[in-house]
C-alpha cells in the first residue's frame, strides 16, 4: 500500500489475477476506486477478484491493467514435444 512496490512477477498467464490484485493494492486503490475507473459496479470487481478473474474476458483484463497503469510483458516459450513412447 505504500506505493514502493512497482514490479510484480507472473510465471504464467494463470498468475495474472494475483498480479492485478497486487497492483491495485500497491496503488492504494480500493475495489470501489478501480470499479469507478472502469465505470462498473464495485461488486463486479469483488466477483472478479473472488474467483481469481477466472471468468473475465481478455478484453476486460486488458482494461483493468490499463486502468491500473500496469504494463505487462510476457515471454512465451514453446515447450518441447513429449517424446513418443
Coordinates of N, CA and C in Angstrom, one line a residue:
X1 N 0.8 -1.2 0.0 CA 0.0 0.0 0.0 C 0.8 1.3 0.0
X2 N 2.1 1.1 0.3 CA 2.9 2.3 0.4 C 3.3 2.9 -0.9
X3 N 3.1 2.1 -2.0 CA 3.4 2.6 -3.4 C 4.8 2.3 -3.7
X4 N 5.6 1.7 -2.8 CA 7.0 1.5 -3.1 C 7.2 0.3 -4.0
X5 N 6.3 -0.7 -4.1 CA 6.4 -1.8 -5.0 C 5.8 -1.4 -6.3
X6 N 6.7 -1.5 -7.3 CA 6.3 -1.2 -8.7 C 6.4 -2.3 -9.7
X7 N 7.1 -3.4 -9.3 CA 7.3 -4.5 -10.2 C 6.7 -5.8 -9.6
X8 N 6.0 -6.5 -10.4 CA 5.4 -7.8 -9.9 C 5.8 -8.9 -10.9
X9 N 5.8 -10.1 -10.5 CA 6.3 -11.2 -11.3 C 5.1 -12.2 -11.5
X10 N 4.9 -12.6 -12.7 CA 4.0 -13.7 -13.0 C 4.7 -14.7 -13.8
X11 N 4.6 -15.9 -13.4 CA 5.3 -17.0 -14.0 C 4.4 -17.7 -15.1
X12 N 3.2 -17.3 -15.1 CA 2.3 -17.9 -16.2 C 1.1 -17.0 -16.3
X13 N 0.3 -17.2 -17.3 CA -0.9 -16.4 -17.5 C -1.9 -16.6 -16.3
X14 N -1.8 -17.8 -15.7 CA -2.7 -18.0 -14.5 C -2.4 -17.1 -13.4
X15 N -1.2 -16.5 -13.4 CA -0.8 -15.6 -12.3 C -1.2 -14.2 -12.5
X16 N -1.8 -13.9 -13.6 CA -2.2 -12.5 -13.9 C -3.2 -12.0 -12.9
X17 N -4.1 -12.9 -12.4 CA -5.1 -12.4 -11.4 C -4.4 -11.9 -10.2
X18 N -3.5 -12.6 -9.7 CA -2.7 -12.2 -8.5 C -2.0 -10.9 -8.8
X19 N -1.4 -10.8 -9.9 CA -0.7 -9.6 -10.4 C -1.6 -8.4 -10.4
X20 N -2.9 -8.5 -10.9 CA -3.8 -7.4 -10.9 C -4.2 -7.0 -9.5
X21 N -4.4 -7.9 -8.6 CA -4.8 -7.6 -7.3 C -3.7 -6.9 -6.6
X22 N -2.4 -7.4 -6.7 CA -1.3 -6.8 -6.1 C -1.1 -5.4 -6.6
X23 N -1.3 -5.2 -7.9 CA -1.1 -3.8 -8.5 C -2.2 -2.9 -7.9
X24 N -3.4 -3.3 -7.8 CA -4.5 -2.5 -7.2 C -4.1 -2.1 -5.8
X25 N -3.6 -3.0 -5.0 CA -3.3 -2.8 -3.6 C -2.1 -1.8 -3.5
X26 N -1.1 -2.1 -4.4 CA 0.1 -1.3 -4.4 C -0.2 0.2 -4.8
X27 N -1.2 0.4 -5.6 CA -1.7 1.7 -6.0 C -2.4 2.4 -4.8
X28 N -2.8 1.6 -3.8 CA -3.6 2.1 -2.7 C -5.0 2.3 -3.1
X29 N -5.5 1.6 -4.1 CA -6.8 1.7 -4.6 C -7.7 0.6 -4.0
X30 N -8.9 1.0 -3.6 CA -9.9 0.1 -3.2 C -10.6 -0.5 -4.4
X31 N -11.3 -1.6 -4.1 CA -12.1 -2.2 -5.2 C -13.1 -1.2 -5.8
X32 N -13.6 -0.3 -5.0 CA -14.6 0.7 -5.4 C -13.9 1.7 -6.3
X33 N -12.7 2.1 -6.0 CA -11.9 3.1 -6.8 C -11.7 2.5 -8.2
X34 N -11.2 1.2 -8.2 CA -11.0 0.6 -9.5 C -12.3 0.5 -10.3
X35 N -13.3 0.1 -9.7 CA -14.6 0.0 -10.4 C -15.0 1.3 -10.9
X36 N -14.8 2.4 -10.2 CA -15.2 3.7 -10.7 C -14.3 4.1 -11.9
X37 N -13.1 3.7 -11.9 CA -12.2 4.0 -13.0 C -12.7 3.3 -14.3
X38 N -13.3 2.1 -14.1 CA -13.8 1.3 -15.2 C -15.2 1.5 -15.6
X39 N -15.9 2.3 -14.7 CA -17.3 2.6 -14.9 C -18.2 1.3 -14.7
X40 N -17.8 0.5 -13.8 CA -18.6 -0.7 -13.4 C -18.9 -0.7 -11.9
X41 N -19.8 -1.6 -11.5 CA -20.1 -1.7 -10.1 C -19.0 -2.3 -9.3
X42 N -18.8 -1.8 -8.1 CA -17.8 -2.4 -7.2 C -18.0 -3.9 -7.0
X43 N -19.2 -4.3 -6.9 CA -19.5 -5.8 -6.8 C -18.9 -6.6 -7.9
X44 N -18.8 -6.0 -9.1 CA -18.2 -6.8 -10.2 C -16.7 -7.0 -9.9
X45 N -16.0 -6.0 -9.4 CA -14.6 -6.2 -9.1 C -14.5 -7.2 -8.0
X46 N -15.4 -7.2 -7.0 CA -15.3 -8.2 -5.9 C -15.5 -9.6 -6.5
X47 N -16.4 -9.7 -7.4 CA -16.6 -11.1 -8.1 C -15.4 -11.5 -8.8
X48 N -14.8 -10.6 -9.6 CA -13.6 -10.9 -10.4 C -12.5 -11.4 -9.5
X49 N -12.2 -10.6 -8.4 CA -11.1 -11.0 -7.5 C -11.4 -12.2 -6.7
X50 N -12.7 -12.4 -6.3 CA -13.0 -13.6 -5.5 C -12.8 -14.9 -6.3
X51 N -13.0 -14.9 -7.7 CA -12.8 -16.1 -8.4 C -11.5 -16.0 -9.2
X52 N -10.6 -15.2 -8.8 CA -9.3 -15.1 -9.5 C -9.4 -14.7 -10.9
X53 N -10.3 -13.9 -11.3 CA -10.5 -13.4 -12.6 C -10.8 -14.5 -13.6
X54 N -11.2 -15.7 -13.1 CA -11.3 -16.9 -14.0 C -12.4 -16.7 -15.1
X55 N -13.4 -15.9 -14.9 CA -14.4 -15.8 -15.9 C -14.3 -14.4 -16.7
X56 N -13.3 -13.7 -16.4 CA -13.1 -12.4 -17.0 C -12.5 -12.5 -18.4
X57 N -13.0 -11.8 -19.4 CA -12.6 -11.8 -20.7 C -11.2 -11.2 -20.8
X58 N -10.5 -11.5 -21.9 CA -9.1 -11.0 -22.1 C -9.3 -9.4 -22.3
X59 N -10.3 -9.0 -23.0 CA -10.5 -7.6 -23.2 C -10.7 -6.9 -21.8
X60 N -11.4 -7.4 -20.9 CA -11.6 -6.8 -19.6 C -10.3 -6.8 -18.8
X61 N -9.6 -7.9 -18.9 CA -8.3 -8.0 -18.2 C -7.4 -6.8 -18.7
X62 N -7.4 -6.6 -20.0 CA -6.6 -5.5 -20.6 C -7.0 -4.2 -20.1
X63 N -8.4 -4.0 -20.0 CA -8.9 -2.7 -19.5 C -8.5 -2.5 -18.0
X64 N -8.6 -3.5 -17.2 CA -8.2 -3.4 -15.8 C -6.7 -3.1 -15.7
X65 N -5.9 -3.7 -16.5 CA -4.4 -3.4 -16.4 C -4.2 -2.0 -16.9
X66 N -4.9 -1.5 -17.9 CA -4.7 -0.2 -18.4 C -5.2 0.8 -17.3
X67 N -6.3 0.6 -16.7 CA -6.8 1.5 -15.6 C -5.8 1.6 -14.5
X68 N -5.1 0.5 -14.2 CA -4.1 0.5 -13.1 C -2.8 1.1 -13.5
X69 N -2.7 1.3 -14.8 CA -1.4 1.8 -15.4 C -0.4 0.7 -15.3
X70 N -0.8 -0.5 -15.5 CA 0.1 -1.7 -15.4 C 0.5 -2.1 -16.8
X71 N 1.8 -2.1 -17.0 CA 2.3 -2.6 -18.3 C 2.8 -4.0 -18.1
X72 N 2.2 -4.9 -18.8 CA 2.5 -6.4 -18.7 C 3.3 -6.8 -19.9
X73 N 4.4 -7.5 -19.6 CA 5.2 -8.1 -20.7 C 5.3 -9.6 -20.3
X74 N 5.2 -10.4 -21.3 CA 5.2 -11.8 -21.2 C 6.1 -12.5 -22.3
X75 N 6.8 -13.4 -21.9 CA 7.6 -14.2 -22.8 C 6.9 -15.6 -23.0
X76 N 6.6 -15.9 -24.2 CA 6.0 -17.2 -24.4 C 7.1 -18.2 -24.9
X77 N 7.2 -19.4 -24.4 CA 8.2 -20.3 -24.8 C 7.5 -21.6 -25.1
X78 N 7.7 -22.2 -26.3 CA 7.1 -23.4 -26.7 C 7.9 -24.6 -26.0
X79 N 7.2 -25.4 -25.2 CA 7.8 -26.5 -24.5 C 8.2 -27.6 -25.6
X80 N 9.2 -28.3 -25.3 CA 9.5 -29.4 -26.3 C 8.3 -30.4 -26.3
X81 N 8.1 -31.0 -27.4 CA 7.1 -32.1 -27.5 C 7.5 -33.3 -26.7
X82 N 6.6 -33.9 -26.0 CA 6.9 -35.1 -25.3 C 7.3 -36.2 -26.3
X83 N 8.3 -36.9 -25.9 CA 8.8 -38.0 -26.8 C 7.7 -39.1 -26.9
X84 N 7.6 -39.7 -28.1 CA 6.7 -40.8 -28.3 C 7.2 -42.0 -27.5
X85 N 6.3 -42.7 -26.8 CA 6.7 -43.8 -26.0 C 6.6 -45.1 -26.8

